[in-house]
Short mmCIF file of C-alpha atoms in Angstrom, two decimals:
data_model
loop_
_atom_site.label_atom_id
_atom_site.label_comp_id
_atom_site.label_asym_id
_atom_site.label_seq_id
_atom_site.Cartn_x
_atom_site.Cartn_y
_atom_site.Cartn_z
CA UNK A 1 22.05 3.59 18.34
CA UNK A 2 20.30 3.08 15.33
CA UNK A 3 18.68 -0.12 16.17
CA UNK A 4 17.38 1.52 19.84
CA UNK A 5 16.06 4.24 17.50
CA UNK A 6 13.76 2.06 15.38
CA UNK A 7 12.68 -0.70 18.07
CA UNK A 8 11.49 2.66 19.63
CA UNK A 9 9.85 4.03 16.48
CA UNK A 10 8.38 0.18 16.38
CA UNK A 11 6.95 0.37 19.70
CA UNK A 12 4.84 3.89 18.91
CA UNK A 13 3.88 2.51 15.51
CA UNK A 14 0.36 2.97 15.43
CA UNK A 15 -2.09 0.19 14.91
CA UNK A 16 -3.55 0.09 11.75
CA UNK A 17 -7.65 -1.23 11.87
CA UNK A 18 -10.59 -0.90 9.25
CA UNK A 19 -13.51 1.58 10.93
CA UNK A 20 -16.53 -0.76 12.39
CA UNK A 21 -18.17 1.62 9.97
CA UNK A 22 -16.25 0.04 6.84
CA UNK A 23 -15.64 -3.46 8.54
CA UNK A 24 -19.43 -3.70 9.01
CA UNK A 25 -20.46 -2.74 5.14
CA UNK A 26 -18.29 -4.73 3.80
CA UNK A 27 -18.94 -7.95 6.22
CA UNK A 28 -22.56 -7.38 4.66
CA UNK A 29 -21.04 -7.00 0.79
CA UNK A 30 -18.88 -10.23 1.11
CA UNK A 31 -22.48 -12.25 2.53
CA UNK A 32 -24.46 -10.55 0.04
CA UNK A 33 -22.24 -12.10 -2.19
CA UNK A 34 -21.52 -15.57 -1.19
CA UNK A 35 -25.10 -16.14 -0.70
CA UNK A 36 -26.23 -14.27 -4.10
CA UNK A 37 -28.19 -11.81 -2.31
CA UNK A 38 -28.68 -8.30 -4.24
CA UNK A 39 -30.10 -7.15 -1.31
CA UNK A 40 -27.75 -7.38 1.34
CA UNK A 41 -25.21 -6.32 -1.37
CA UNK A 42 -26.85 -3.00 -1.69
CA UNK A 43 -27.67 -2.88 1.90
CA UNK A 44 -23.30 -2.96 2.69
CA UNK A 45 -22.75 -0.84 -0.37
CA UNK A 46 -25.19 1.76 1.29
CA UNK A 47 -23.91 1.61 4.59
CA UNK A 48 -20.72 1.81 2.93
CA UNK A 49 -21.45 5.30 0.93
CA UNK A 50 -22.95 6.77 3.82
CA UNK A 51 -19.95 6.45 5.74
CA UNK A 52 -17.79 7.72 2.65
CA UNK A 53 -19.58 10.84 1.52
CA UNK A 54 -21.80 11.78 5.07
CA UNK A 55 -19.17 10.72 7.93
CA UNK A 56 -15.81 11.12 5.52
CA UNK A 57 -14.85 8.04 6.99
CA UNK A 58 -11.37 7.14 4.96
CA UNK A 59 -12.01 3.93 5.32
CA UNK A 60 -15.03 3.65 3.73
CA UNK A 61 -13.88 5.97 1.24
CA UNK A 62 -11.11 4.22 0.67
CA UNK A 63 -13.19 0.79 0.11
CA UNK A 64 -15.67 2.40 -1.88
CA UNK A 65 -12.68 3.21 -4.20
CA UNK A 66 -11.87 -1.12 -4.29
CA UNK A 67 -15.20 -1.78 -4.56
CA UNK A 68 -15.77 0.87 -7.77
CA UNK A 69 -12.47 -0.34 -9.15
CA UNK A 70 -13.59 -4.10 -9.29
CA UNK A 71 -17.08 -3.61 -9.86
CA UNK A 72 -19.86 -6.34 -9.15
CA UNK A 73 -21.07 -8.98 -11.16
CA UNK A 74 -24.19 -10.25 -9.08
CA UNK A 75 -25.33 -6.29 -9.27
CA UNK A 76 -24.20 -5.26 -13.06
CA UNK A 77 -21.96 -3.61 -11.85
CA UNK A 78 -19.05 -2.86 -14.16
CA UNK A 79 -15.43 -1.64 -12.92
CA UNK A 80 -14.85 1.86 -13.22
CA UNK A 81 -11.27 3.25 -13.13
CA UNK A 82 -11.38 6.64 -13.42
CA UNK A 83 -13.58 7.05 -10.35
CA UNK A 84 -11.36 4.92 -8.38
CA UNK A 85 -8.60 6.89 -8.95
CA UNK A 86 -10.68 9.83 -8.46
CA UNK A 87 -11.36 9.22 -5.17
CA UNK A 88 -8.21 7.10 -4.19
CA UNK A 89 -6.22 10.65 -4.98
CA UNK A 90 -8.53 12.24 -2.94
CA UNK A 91 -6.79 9.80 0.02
CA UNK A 92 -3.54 10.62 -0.97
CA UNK A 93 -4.09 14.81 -0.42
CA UNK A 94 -5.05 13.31 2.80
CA UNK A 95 -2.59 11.43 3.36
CA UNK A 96 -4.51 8.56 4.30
CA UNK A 97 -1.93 5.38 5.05
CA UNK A 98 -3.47 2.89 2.88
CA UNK A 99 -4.17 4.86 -0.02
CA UNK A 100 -0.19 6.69 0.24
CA UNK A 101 0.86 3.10 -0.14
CA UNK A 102 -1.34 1.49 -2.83
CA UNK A 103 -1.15 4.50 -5.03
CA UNK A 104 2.92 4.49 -4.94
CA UNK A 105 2.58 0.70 -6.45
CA UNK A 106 0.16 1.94 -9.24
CA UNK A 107 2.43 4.22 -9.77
CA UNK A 108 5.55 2.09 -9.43
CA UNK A 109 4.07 -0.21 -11.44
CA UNK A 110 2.75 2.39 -13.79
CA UNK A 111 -0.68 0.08 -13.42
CA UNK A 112 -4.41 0.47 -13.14
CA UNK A 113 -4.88 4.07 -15.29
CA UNK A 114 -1.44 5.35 -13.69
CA UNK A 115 1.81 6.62 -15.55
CA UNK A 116 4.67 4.95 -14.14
CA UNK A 117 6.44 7.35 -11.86
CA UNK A 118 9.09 5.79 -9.51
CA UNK A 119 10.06 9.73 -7.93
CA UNK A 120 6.82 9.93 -7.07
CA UNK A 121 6.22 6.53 -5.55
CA UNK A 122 9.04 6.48 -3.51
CA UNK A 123 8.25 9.94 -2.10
CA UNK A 124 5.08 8.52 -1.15
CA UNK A 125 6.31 5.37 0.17
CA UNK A 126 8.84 7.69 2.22
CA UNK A 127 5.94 9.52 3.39
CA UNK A 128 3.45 7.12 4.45
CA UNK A 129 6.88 5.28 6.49
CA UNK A 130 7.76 8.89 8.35
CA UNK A 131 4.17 9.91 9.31
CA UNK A 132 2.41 7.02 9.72
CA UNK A 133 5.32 4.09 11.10
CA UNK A 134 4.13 1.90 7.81
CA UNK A 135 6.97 -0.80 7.61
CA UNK A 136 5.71 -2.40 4.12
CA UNK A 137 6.31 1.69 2.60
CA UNK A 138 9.65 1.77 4.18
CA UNK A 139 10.83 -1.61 2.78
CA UNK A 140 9.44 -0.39 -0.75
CA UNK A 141 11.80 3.00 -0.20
CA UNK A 142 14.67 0.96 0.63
CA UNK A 143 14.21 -1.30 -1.93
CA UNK A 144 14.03 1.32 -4.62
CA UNK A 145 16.63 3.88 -3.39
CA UNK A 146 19.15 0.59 -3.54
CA UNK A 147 17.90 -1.15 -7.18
CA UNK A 148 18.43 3.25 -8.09
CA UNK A 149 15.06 3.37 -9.84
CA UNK A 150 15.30 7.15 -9.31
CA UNK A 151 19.11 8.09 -9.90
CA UNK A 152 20.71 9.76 -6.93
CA UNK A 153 18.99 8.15 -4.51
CA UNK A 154 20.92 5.20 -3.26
CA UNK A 155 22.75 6.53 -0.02
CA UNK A 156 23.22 3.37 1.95
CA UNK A 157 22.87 4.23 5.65
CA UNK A 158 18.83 5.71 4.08
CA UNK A 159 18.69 2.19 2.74
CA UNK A 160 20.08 0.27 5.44
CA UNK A 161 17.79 2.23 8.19
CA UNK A 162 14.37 1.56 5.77
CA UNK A 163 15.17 -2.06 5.31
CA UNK A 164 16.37 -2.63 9.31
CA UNK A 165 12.70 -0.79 9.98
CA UNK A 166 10.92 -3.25 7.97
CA UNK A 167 13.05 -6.65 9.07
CA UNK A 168 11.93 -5.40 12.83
CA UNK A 169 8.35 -5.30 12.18
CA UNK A 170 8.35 -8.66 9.88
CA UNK A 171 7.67 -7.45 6.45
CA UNK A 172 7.77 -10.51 4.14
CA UNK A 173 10.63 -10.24 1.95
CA UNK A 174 12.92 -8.16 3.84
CA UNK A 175 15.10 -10.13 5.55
CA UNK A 176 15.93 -12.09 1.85
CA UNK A 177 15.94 -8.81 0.45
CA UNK A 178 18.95 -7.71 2.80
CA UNK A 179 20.84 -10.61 2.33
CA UNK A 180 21.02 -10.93 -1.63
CA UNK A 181 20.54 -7.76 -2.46
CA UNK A 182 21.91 -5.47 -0.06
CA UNK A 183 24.82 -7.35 2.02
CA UNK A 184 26.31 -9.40 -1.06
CA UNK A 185 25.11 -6.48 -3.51
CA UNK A 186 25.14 -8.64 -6.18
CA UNK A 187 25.60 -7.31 -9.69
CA UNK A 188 22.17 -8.08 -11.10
CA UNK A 189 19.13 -6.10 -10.02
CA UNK A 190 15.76 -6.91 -9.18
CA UNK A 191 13.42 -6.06 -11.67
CA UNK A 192 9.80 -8.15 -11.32
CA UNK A 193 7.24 -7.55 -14.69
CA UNK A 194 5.22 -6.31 -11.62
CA UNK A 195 6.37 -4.99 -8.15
CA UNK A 196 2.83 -5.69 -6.48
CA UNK A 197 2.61 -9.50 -7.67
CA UNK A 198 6.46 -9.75 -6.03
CA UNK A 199 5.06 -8.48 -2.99
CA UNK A 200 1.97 -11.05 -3.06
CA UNK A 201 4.88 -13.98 -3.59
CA UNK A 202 6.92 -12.79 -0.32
CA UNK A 203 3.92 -13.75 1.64
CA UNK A 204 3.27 -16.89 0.87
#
């Protein structure tokens, strides 16, 4: 029953795309680059803004929040933080998908101007998996209620219906995380110097 249940919630999962807005600018920011253009830089970055602060597209917005966070050597540009977070927390009260789930990792983490919170992270994990069908956030809220990075939080059938969720929609890593970590429980837990770089090596 529980299977049926998720290939269902699988099936109405929504798409996920950039805007053409956002996909647009930053087509124009990653030329502008490659061909050391300043122009065609600022060009994308504008397009960018105007779709952030004078559409509220969130995905602008939430680019504009990358692209302030990394900054931009061929413009001078040097990374600012603060604003990032600024405006990625903006997202969040929003509850923007993308932002939900890169915030949680800061803040799993405890990375990028964020104090490491796992309560918080895994509420917003659980969050961004109920409203918005995102398997990557339910793998992430499996994965924490079982290594019990917030006491009293490990209730396996929670655990085993996040981490089912995420095998279905063919999240790297959770399939191997299921079978050494979950059905042979083994003793030791999983604790990576950084959560998003263990992410980055399921991938590949």
């Amino acid at each position: 029953m529980l299977k049926k249940l998720l290939i269902f919630i699988v099936l109405l999962a929504p798409l996920v795309v950039a805007s053409p807005l956002s996909d647009g600018a930053m087509r124009l920011i990653q030329i502008g680059n490659e061909i050391g253009s300043r122009d065609v830089v600022l060009r994308g970055k504008a397009l960018l803004l105007k779709g952030a602060f004078d559409l509220n597209d969130f995905d602008a917005m939430y680019e504009t929040s990358k692209q302030i966070r990394q900054g931009n050597e061929l413009m001078g540009y040097a990374p600012q933080q603060r604003q990032a977070n600024e405006l990625l927390i903006k997202l969040v009260r929003r509850s923007y998908d993308t932002a939900l789930y890169n915030y949680a990792l800061y803040l799993l983490d405890g990375s990028d101007g964020f104090i490491k919170n796992e309560l918080l992270a895994l509420n917003l994990f659980e969050e961004s998996f109920k409203v918005h069908g995102n398997a990557d956030s339910a793998m992430m809220a499996g994965i924490i209620r079982n290594e019990s990075l917030v006491p009293g939080t490990k209730a396996r059938r929670r655990i085993d219906e996040l981490i089912t969720f995420a095998i279905l929609n063919k999240v790297p890593g959770a399939q191997t995380y299921q079978t050494r970590y979950i059905n042979k429980d083994y003793l030791h837990d999983l604790k990576p110097d950084s959560w998003r770089t263990w992410l980055d090596a399921q991938a590949l």
